[in-house]
Every structure is written in structure tokens, then in C-alpha cells.
XYZ file of C-alpha atoms in Angstrom:
532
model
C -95.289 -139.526 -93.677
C -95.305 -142.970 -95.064
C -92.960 -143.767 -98.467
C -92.750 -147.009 -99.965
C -89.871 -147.865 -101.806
C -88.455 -150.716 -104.327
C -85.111 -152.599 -104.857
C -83.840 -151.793 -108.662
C -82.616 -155.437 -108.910
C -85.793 -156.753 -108.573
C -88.476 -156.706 -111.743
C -92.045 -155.985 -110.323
C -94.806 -158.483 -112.052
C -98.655 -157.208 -112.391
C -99.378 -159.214 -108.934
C -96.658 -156.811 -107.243
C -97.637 -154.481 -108.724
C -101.301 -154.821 -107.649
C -100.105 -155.262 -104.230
C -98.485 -152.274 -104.265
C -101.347 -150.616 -105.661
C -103.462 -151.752 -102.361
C -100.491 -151.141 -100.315
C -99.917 -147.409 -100.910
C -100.821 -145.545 -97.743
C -99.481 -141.639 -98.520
C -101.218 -139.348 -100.385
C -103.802 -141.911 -101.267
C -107.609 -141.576 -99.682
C -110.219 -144.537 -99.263
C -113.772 -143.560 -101.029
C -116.131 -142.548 -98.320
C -119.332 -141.673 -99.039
C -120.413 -137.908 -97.399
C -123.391 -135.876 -97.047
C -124.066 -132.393 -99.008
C -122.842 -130.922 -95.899
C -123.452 -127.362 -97.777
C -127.552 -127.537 -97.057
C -126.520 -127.114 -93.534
C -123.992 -125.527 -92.854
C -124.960 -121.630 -94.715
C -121.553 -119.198 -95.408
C -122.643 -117.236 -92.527
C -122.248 -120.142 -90.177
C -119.657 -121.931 -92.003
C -117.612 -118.808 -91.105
C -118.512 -118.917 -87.322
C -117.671 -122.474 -87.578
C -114.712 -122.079 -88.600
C -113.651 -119.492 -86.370
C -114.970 -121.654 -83.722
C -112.269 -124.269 -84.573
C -109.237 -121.185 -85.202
C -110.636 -120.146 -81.390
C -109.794 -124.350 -80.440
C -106.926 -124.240 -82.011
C -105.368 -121.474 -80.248
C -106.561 -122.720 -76.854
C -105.189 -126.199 -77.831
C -101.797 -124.526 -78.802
C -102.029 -122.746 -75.386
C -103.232 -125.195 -72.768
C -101.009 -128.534 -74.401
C -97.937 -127.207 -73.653
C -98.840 -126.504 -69.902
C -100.581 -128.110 -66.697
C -101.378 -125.360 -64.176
C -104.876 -125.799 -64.406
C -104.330 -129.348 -63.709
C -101.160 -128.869 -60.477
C -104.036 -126.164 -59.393
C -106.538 -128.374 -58.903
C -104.431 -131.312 -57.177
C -102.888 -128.550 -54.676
C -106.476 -127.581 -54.449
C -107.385 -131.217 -53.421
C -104.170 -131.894 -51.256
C -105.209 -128.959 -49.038
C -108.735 -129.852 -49.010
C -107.751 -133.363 -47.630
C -104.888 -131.638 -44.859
C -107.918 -129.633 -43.795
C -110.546 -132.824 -43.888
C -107.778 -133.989 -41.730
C -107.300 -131.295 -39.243
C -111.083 -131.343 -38.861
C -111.339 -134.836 -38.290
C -108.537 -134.149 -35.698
C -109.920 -131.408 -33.267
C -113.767 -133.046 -33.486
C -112.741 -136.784 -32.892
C -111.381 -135.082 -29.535
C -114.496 -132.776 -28.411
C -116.646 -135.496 -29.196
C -114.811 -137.480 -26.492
C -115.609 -134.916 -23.987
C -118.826 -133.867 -24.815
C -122.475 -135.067 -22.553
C -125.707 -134.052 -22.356
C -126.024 -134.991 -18.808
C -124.706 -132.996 -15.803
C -124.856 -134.582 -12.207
C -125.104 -131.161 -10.190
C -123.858 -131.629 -6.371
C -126.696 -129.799 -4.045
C -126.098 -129.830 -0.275
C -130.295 -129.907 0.859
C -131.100 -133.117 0.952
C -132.432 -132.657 4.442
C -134.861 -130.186 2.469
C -135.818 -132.296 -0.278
C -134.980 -135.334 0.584
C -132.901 -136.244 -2.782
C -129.235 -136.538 -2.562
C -128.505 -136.352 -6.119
C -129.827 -133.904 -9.676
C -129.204 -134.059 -12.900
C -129.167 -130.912 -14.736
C -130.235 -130.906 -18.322
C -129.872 -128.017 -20.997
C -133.016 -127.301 -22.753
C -131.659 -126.954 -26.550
C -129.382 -129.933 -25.745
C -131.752 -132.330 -28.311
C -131.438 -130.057 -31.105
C -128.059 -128.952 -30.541
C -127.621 -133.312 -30.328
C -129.308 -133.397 -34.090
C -127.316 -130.295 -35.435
C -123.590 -132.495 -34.017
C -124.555 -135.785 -35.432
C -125.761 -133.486 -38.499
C -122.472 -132.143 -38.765
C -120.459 -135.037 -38.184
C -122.249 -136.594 -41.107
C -121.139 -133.819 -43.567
C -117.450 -133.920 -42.114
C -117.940 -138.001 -43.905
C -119.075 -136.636 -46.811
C -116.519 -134.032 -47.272
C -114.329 -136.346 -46.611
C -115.383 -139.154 -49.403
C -115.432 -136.445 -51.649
C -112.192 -135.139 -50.860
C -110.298 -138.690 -50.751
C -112.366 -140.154 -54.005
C -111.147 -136.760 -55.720
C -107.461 -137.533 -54.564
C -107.577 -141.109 -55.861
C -109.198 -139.874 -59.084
C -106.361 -138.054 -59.530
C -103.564 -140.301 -58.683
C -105.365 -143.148 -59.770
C -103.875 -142.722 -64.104
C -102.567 -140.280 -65.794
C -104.708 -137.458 -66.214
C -102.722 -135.253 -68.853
C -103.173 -137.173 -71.861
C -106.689 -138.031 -72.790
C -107.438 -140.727 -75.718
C -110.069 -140.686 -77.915
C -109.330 -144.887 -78.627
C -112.293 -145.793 -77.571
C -113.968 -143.314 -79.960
C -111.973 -143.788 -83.099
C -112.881 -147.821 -82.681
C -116.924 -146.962 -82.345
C -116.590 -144.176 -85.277
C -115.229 -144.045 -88.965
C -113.283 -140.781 -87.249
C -109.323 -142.802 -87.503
C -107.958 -138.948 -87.536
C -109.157 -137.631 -84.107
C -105.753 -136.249 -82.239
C -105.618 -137.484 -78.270
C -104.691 -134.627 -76.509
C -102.625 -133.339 -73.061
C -101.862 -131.670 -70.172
C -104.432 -128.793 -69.349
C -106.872 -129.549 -72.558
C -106.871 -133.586 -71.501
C -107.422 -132.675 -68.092
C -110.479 -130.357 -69.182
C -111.941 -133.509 -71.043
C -111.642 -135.654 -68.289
C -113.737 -133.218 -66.066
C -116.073 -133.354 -68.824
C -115.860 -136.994 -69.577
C -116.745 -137.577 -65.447
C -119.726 -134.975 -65.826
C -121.313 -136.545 -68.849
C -119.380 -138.480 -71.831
C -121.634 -138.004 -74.619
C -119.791 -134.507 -74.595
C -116.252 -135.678 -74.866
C -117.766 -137.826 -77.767
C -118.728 -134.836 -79.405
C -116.218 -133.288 -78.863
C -113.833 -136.142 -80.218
C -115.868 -135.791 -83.749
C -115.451 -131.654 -83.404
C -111.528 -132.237 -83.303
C -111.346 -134.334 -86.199
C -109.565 -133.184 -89.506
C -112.355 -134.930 -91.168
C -114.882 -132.026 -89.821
C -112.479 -129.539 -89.809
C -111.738 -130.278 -93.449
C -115.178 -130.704 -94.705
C -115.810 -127.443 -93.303
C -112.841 -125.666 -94.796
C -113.999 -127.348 -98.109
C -117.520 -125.733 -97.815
C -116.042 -122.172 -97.049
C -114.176 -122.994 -100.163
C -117.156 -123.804 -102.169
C -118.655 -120.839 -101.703
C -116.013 -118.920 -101.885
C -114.819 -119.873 -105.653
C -117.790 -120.375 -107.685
C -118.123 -121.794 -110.721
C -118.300 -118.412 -112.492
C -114.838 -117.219 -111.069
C -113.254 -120.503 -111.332
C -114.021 -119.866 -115.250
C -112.744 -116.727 -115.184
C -109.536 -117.907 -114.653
C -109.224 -120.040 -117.515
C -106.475 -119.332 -120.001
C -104.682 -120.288 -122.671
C -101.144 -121.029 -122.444
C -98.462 -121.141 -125.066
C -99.537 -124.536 -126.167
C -102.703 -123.673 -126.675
C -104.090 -124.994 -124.125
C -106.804 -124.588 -121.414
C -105.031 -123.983 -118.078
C -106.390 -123.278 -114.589
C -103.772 -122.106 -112.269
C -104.907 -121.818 -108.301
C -102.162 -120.333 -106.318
C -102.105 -120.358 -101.908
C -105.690 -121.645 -101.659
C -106.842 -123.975 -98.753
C -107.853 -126.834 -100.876
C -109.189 -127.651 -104.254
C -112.355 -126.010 -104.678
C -115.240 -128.838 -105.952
C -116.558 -126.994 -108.797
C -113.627 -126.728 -110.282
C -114.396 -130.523 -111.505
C -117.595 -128.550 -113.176
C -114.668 -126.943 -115.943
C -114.421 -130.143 -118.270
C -112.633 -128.294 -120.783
C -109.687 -127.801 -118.559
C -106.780 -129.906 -120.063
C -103.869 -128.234 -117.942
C -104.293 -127.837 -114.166
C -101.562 -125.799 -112.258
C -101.904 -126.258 -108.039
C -98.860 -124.068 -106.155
C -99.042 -123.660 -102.505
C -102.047 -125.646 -101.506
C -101.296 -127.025 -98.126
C -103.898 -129.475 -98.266
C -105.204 -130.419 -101.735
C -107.435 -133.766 -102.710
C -108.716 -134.799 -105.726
C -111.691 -136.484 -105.101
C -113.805 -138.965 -107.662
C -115.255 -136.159 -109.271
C -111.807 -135.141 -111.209
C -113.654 -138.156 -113.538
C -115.251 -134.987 -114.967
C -112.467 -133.599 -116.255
C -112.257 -135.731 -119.321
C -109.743 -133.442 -121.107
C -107.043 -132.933 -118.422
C -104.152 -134.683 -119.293
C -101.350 -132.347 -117.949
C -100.895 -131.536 -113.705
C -98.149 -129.338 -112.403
C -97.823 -129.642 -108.514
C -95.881 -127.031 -106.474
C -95.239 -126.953 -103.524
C -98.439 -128.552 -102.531
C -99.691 -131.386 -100.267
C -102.243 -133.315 -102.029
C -104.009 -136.375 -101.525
C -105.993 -138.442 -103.835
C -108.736 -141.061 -103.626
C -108.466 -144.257 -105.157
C -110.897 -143.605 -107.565
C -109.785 -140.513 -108.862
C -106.386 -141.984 -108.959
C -107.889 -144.912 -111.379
C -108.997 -142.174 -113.236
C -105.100 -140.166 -113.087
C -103.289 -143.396 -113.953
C -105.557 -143.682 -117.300
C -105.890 -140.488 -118.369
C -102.946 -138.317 -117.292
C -99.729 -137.904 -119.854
C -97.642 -135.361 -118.140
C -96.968 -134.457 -114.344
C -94.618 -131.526 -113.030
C -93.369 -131.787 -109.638
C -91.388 -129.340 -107.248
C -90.887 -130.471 -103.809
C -88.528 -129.255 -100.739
C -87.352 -132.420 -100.503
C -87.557 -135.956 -101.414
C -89.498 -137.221 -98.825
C -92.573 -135.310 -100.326
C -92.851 -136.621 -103.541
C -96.180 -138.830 -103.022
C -95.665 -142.424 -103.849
C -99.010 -142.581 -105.616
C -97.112 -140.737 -108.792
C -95.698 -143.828 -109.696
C -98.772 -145.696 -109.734
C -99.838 -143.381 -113.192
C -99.277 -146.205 -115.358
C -99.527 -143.928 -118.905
C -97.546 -141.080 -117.849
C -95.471 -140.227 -120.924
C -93.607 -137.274 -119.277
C -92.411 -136.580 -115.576
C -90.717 -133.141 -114.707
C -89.164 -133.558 -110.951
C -87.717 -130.590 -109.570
C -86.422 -130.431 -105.704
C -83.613 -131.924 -103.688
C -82.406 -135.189 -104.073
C -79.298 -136.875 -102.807
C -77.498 -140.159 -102.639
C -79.551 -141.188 -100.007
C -83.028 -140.125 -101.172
C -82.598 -142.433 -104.620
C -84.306 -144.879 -102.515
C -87.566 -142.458 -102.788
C -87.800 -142.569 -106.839
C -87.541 -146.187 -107.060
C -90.792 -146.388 -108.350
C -90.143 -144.534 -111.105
C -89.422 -148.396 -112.874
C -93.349 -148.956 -112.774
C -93.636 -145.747 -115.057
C -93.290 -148.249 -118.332
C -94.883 -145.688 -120.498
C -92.048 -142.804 -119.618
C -90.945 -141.259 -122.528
C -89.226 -137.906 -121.167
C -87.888 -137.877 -117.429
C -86.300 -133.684 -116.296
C -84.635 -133.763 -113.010
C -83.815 -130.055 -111.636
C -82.501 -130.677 -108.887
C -78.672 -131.581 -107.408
C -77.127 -134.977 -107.571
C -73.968 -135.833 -107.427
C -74.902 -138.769 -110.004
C -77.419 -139.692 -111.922
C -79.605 -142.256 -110.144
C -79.488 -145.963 -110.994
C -83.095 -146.381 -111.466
C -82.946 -144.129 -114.395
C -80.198 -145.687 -116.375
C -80.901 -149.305 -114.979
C -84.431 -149.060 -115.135
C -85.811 -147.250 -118.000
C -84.439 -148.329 -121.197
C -87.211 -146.820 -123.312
C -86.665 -143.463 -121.807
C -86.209 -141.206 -125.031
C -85.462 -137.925 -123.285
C -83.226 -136.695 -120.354
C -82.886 -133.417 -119.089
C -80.879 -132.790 -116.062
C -80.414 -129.121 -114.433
C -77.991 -129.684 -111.446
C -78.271 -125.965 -110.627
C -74.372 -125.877 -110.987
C -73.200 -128.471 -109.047
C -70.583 -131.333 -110.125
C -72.263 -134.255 -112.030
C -69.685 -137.749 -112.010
C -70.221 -140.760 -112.883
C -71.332 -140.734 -116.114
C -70.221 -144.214 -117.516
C -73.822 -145.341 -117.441
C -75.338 -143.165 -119.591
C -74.259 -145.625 -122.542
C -77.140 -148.355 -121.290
C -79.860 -145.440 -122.214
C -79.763 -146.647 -126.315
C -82.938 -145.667 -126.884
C -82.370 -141.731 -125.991
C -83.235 -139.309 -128.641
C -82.611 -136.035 -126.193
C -80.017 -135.443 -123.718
C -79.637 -132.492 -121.719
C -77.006 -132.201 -119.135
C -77.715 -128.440 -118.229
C -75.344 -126.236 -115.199
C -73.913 -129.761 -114.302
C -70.153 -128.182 -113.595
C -68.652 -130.177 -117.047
C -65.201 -129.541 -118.417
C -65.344 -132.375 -121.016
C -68.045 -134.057 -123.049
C -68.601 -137.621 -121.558
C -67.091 -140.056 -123.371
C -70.362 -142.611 -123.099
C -72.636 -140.403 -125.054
C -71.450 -141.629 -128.193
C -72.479 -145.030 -127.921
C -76.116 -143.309 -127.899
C -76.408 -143.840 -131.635
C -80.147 -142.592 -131.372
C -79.360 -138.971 -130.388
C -81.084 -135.727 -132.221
C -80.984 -133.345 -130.014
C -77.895 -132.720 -127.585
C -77.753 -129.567 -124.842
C -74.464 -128.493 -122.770
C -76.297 -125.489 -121.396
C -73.943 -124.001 -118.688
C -71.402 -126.101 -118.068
C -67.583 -125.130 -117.746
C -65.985 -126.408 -121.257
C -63.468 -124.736 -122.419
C -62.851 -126.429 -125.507
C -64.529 -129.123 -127.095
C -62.103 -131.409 -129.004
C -64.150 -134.472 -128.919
C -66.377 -132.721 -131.096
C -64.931 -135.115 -133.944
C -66.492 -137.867 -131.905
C -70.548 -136.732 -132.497
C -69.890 -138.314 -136.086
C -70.345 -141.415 -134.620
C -74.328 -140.183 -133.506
C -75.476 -139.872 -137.429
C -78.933 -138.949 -136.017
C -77.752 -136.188 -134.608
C -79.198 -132.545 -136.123
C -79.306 -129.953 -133.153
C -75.850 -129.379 -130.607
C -76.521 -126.683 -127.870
C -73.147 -125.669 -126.509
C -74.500 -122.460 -125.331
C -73.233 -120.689 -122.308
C -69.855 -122.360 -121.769
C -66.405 -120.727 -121.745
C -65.268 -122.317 -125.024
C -62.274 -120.530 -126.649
C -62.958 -121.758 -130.767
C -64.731 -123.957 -132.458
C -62.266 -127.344 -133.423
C -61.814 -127.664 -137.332
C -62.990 -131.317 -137.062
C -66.860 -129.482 -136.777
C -66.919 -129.836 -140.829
C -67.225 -133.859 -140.175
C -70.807 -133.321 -138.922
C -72.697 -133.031 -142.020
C -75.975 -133.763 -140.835
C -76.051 -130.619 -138.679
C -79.224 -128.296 -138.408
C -78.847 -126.537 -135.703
C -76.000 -125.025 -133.401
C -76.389 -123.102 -130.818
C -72.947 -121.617 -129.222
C -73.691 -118.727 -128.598
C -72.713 -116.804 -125.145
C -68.887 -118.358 -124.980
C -65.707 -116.816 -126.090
C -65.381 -117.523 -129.406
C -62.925 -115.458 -131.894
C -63.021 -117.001 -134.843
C -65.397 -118.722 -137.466
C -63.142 -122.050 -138.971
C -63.950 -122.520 -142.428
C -64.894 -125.829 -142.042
C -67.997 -125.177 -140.258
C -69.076 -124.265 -143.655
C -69.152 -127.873 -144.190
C -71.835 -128.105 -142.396
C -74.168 -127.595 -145.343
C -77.468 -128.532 -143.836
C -77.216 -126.441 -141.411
C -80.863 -123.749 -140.649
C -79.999 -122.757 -137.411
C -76.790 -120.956 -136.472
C -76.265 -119.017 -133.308
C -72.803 -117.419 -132.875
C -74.388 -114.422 -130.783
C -72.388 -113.058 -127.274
C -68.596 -114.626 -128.327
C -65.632 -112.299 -129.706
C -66.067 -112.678 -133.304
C -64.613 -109.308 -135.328
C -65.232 -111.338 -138.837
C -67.165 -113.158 -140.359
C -65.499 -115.265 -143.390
C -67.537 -115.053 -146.966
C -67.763 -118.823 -147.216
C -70.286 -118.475 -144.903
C -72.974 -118.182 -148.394
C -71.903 -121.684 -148.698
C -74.682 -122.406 -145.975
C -77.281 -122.573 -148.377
C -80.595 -124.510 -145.921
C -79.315 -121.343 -143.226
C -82.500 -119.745 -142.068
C -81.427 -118.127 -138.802
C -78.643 -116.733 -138.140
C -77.349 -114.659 -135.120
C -73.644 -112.739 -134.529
C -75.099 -109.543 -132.100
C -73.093 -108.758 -129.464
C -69.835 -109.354 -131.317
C -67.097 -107.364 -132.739
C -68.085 -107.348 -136.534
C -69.754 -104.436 -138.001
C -71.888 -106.625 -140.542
C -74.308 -109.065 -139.836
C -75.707 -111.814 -142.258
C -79.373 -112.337 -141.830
């Protein structure tokens, strides 16, 4: 996995920044231009293709983590060559002693009047033919033995490279491959290489991918991708696709999706035909490995306003994310630590970010976000529980309207949120306060009309909460909370008040005084009459 990351010091200018647009490498695809691969390949075969390549994988998985086919056949060439050997041996010395002639010794000369015969066998010419015949194959064998031994010693023969392939085809993805599977290749490779070649292009997650995307095709159809359309609580058209194999094409038929959810996708791409989808302007992303092509990620960076993220860890949050130059809202959800920050430095490039939510667990907020986006309007960090220091910074974020510092172990309100003079909305959510005494403080944010100190352990509510007159909403509920101070009757413009899950037995009569109250909650309390 490739990640590119930036220094915070450093401001990017548009030429950086359309070098870094050419340089990204992860998650980003080059356009190539591909064949309707579904006129030939029918579902019937696609299937049987793709159990072909299961089948390959298997046997792959198998024969790469062993060599005996390989030892075999060496120990099956060593013994042919002892033998070649041993035969040379015992017929190098028969030859020495072998003749065709015979002088025969005959005492009756005085009958014949020769002193000396010669006897001769009468197969001894073909038998002649049938040695030197013989002695010819023992040559043979014995080339074929020794050129098989140096073929074998001559390289390594349990890795096999497709280099020479990859450099003739547009195939950069075809895996080399080892031990008993490399050593089947080079038998094949010696007995004709316009097989290994094929074979090269038949391992290559370009085919194998193109196939799975077929299958896919005609798997989800148009008709039951539409069936799956919803509307969520926004209103919105949504298409969730949960544990598929890919992104099915014709989804990119649905134009009047404006939501798209993709969870457990091992392998998704967006290809140049997401152009379609003129209305999508909202992509959630779990758990999912996907890949887009520079076109479609022109597209992305123009069109798309908010992105949700959940990752296992840093390292697989794509780097083309901070390439989408009008995203307005970024929800990032995974584990980060001190020494992933370097993995969301891009997150300066996102100019246009107007609401950044972190769920994750940091011991600090990163520097990028305080340092780096000064127009950031809302933050919402979930730390799942764990200890959040260093806080000092959060003064540089002026232009905040929202802050949320949710389960982030707190005992006190930070100090440096009340230099945030922008501040609406504030949320404690979960945190360990006890008491809040620098409540008096939040009359120093007079922008400020909703305070969420829900979930907490605090003990009352300080008197000084009658100095924060413009007030809507409170929400402190679920603490431990015994009694109502008058002066939160102050608090005239108050609509929302939620006092619900504390240890309230009474509730004063001043509370009429809260004339704008439109909600109000006390259940789960000691007091036996409510005020609705």
C-alpha cells in the first residue's frame, strides 16, 4: 500500500497541488479503455470461468508453498545420470574385448594344406549394426540426461517471472510465481511459450477482475439494484450494498441516487461511469477497499459534499480523499494514533471543509486540524472513552460554530474554548465531570444557544447558570442532579430543557418563569409531577 503524506508547516500552492494530483498512486486507477467483455463471456461460462480461476487458486495456494514436484524430478535426473554412468562404465569395457574375428588353431595342415582359419559367426554383421545401434542411443541418453541436469542447475527454477510479459503487455499486475507452480511453467515455457504467455494474462487480476465484474453484472440487474432504493431520514435516495464483490456497473444506470452506502466490499472501483450519477453528493465507505479512476475522481472532487469513512486502521484511508476539493463534510471513524497523524495530512487541501467528526482514539487532537483548518466550523470528536490532553490549541479554531468533545475521559471544561467567541452549539456527551463551575465562563461565548452536558456524573447545576441568558437549549440530563437552582430560571429564552435520569424530588414553581419553554423532560426522577 502506497500513502503519500504532507508536512503541516508547509502551504501547498495549485502547482503542488497538481503534482500531487498526478502523483497519487493508491486507490487511484489510470483510464483504460476495455471491451464489452459480457458478449462473450455468457453467465453460464462466466461461472465455469470463474471456478476455473477458484480451482488455480487453490492449486497456487498448494503447490507455492512446496517443491517436491520439483526435488522429484532432480533426484529423478541425478539417478538417471548415476545410471548413464554405470552404463557407460560396464560397455566402454566389453567393447574393449569384443571381435568379430576368431583365429581357430586346426592341427591338419598336412590334409589341407592351410596352417591357419578364421572362424566367423554368421549373425556377427547384424549383431555389429544392433552394438553400434546401441551405443548410439547410450549418447543420446546421455545428452539428454546431462542437458536435463544443467537445465536444472543452470538458474533458479522455483521462481518463474512473467517480466518479460508485463513489458510486451498492458498486464503490470501479473504475480511471478514459485516453487512447484514456477517449476510447472518452466516445463511448459521449454515445451512451447506461447502457453506460459497465456497463461501470464489468465493470472492477472485484470482478467480475474473483469470476470468477477461480469458475474456481478448479471447478477444485480438494474431492476434489483432499484429495488433497493430507499429513502432515508433526510429524505433522501440511498442505495446501500453490503459484502458484495465489487460495485455492480448498472448501478451508475440509478441517476437519482444522491446517497450511496458501500460496507464490506473487498474490492470496489468507481469507474468513469459514476459521471451518471449527477445527483450523488453523499458516499459512506465501510470497511471497503475501493479504487477510483481518474476520471471518476474529477467527477468526485466536483460533485461530492459529504464522505463517511470507517477504516481498521490508518493506513487504509485512501489518499485520493483528500484530493475532493468541495467536500464540505468528512466523518472519519477508525484508529488513529500519534504516529498515524502523518496519514491525514492531507486533510489541509480539503479548503472547502466545513464539518470534520473523528471517532476514533487519540490521545490529542491532531495538528493538522487546529493548524490547518481555520475555516473548520464544526468538530466532533468521539474518543470512545479514552483520555483526550492537550487541549490548548483548540483556541486557534475561531471560526468554530460546533464543538463536540464526546466519551473523551474530561473532568473539567477546557479552559481554551472560551476564546471560541463563535460557538452555538457545545456537547460534553460522556465525559467524567463532576461539577461544572466554569460554567460562569460560557458568558464570554454570547453566540452560544444549545449546552449538552448529558451523561456526566455532575452533582448540581452552579447558580452562576442564570448569567447565560441567551440559552435555548440544555440538555443535562442522565447525571446526578438533586436540585433545580432558581437561577436557571434566568435563563428566559430557554425552549429546550432536559433534566430527565438525575435525582430531582422537586421541581421549584419559578420554573413558569420559562416562558419560550417548549420541551421539557424530568422522567426518571423522584418528583411525582411533571411540567409539560
Amino acid at each position: 500500500m502506497r500513502n503519500w503524506t504532507n508536512k503541516p508547516s508547509r502551504r501547498l500552492t495549485s502547482e503542488d497541488t497538481d503534482a500531487r494530483r498526478q502523483s497519487v498512486q493508491h486507490g487511484v486507477e489510470g483510464t483504460a479503455v476495455e471491451d464489452d467483455a459480457s458478449s462473450v463471456l455468457d453467465k453460464k461460462e462466466g461461472e465455469q470461468a470463474k471456478a476455473l480461476f477458484e480451482k488455480v487458486r487453490k492449486f497456487r495456494l498448494h503447490v507455492e508453498q512446496k517443491d517436491i514436484i520439483y526435488r522429484l524430478y532432480l533426484k529423478q535426473i541425478v539417478v538417471k545420470v548415476i545410471a548413464l554412468l554405470v552404463i557407460i562404465t560396464y560397455v566402454s569395457y566389453f567393447l574393449m574385448h569384443i571381435t568379430f574375428e576368431i583365429d581357430c588353431k586346426v592341427d591338419i595342415e598336412a590334409f589341407t594344406g592351410y596352417k591357419r582359419y578364421q572362424c566367423v559367426y554368421s549373425l556377427a554383421a547384424i549383431f555389429k549394426v544392433l552394438a553400434t545401434f546401441y551405443v548410439l542411443l547410450v549418447f543420446l541418453y546421455g545428452f539428454a540426461c546431462f542437458y536435463s541436469l544443467w537445465w536444472m542447475l543452470r538458474s533458479s527454477l522455483k521462481q518463474y517471472s512473467f517480466e518479460a510479459v508485463r513489458e510486451k503487455s498492458h498486464y503490470s499486475d501479473i504475480p511471478d510465481v514459485q516453487n512447484d507452480f514456477a517449476f510447472i511453467l518452466h516445463l511448459a515455457d521449454q515445451y512451447d511459450p506461447l502457453y506460459s504467455k497465456r497463461f501470464s494474462i489468465f493470472l492477472s487480476e485484470v482478467s480475474e477482475n473483469r470476470l468477477k465484474q461480469i458475474n456481478l453484472n448479471n447478477e444485480w440487474t438494474v431492476e434489483m439494484l432499484r429495488q433497493k432504493l430507499t429513502r432515508n431520514a433526510k429524505d433522501k435516495v440511498e442505495l446501500h450494498l453490503f459484502m458484495l464483490s465489487g460495485v455492480p456497473d448498472n448501478v451508475f444506470e440509478l441517476n437519482e441516487i444522491e446517497v450511496m452506502k458501500l460496507e464490506l466490499i473487498p474490492d470496489a472501483k468507481i469507474t468513469p461511469m459514476i459521471t451518471q450519477l449527477v445527483n450523488l453528493k453523499e458516499l459512506h465507505i465501510y470497511h471497503s477497499t475501493l479504487t477510483v479512476d481518474l476520471q471518476a475522481l474529477s467527477f468526485l472532487a466536483d460533485n461530492l459534499e459529504t464522505l463517511y469513512l470507517k477504516f481498521t486502521s490508518v493506513e487504509k484511508i485512501p489518499s485520493w480523499i483528500f484530493l475532493l476539493k468541495n467536500l464540505k463534510e468528512l466523518y472519519l471513524a477508525g484508529s488513529i494514533d500519534n504516529y498515524s497523524f502523518a496519514h491525514i495530512e492531507g486533510l489541509q487541501d480539503l479548503k472547502n471543509l466545513t464539518t470534520l467528526y473523528l471517532k476514533t482514539s487519540i490521545p490529542r487532537i491532531p495538528p493538522v486540524v487546529m493548524d490547518m483548518l481555520p475555516f473548520l466550523q464544526k468538530l466532533s470528536i468521539n474518543n470512545e472513552g479514552n483520555r483526550l490532553l492537550i487541549l490548548i490549541s483548540l483556541k486557534k479554531m475561531i471560526n468554530l460554530t460546533s464543538l463536540e468533545l464526546i466519551n473523551c475521559d474530561l473532568e473539567r471544561i477546557p479552559h481554551s474554548i472560551f476564546s471560541l467567541t463563535e460557538l452555538r452549539e457545545i456537547d460534553f456527551r460522556g465525559n467524567n465531570f463532576k461539577t461544572v463551575e466554569e460554567i460562569i465562563s460560557f458568558q464570554h461565548l454570547p453566540k452560544l444557544t444549545c449546552l449538552k452536558l448529558w451523561y456526566n456524573s455532575i452533582a448540581y447545576i452552579p447558580l452562576q447558570i442564570g448569567a447565560l441568558a441567551n440559552l435555548e437549549q440544555l440538555y443535562i440530563n442522565h447525571n446526578n442532579i438533586e436540585i433545580m437552582p432558581l437561577q436557571l430560571f434566568l435563563c428566559n429564552k430557554l425552549r429546550v430543557l432536559d433534566l430527565s435520569h438525575n435525582n430531582l424530588n422537586f421541581i421549584p414553581d419559578e420554573i413558569q418563569l420559562l416562558k419560550n419553554l417548549q420541551y421539557f423532560a424530568v422522567t426518571n426522577n423522584s418528583v411525582s409531577i411533571t411540567f409539560q
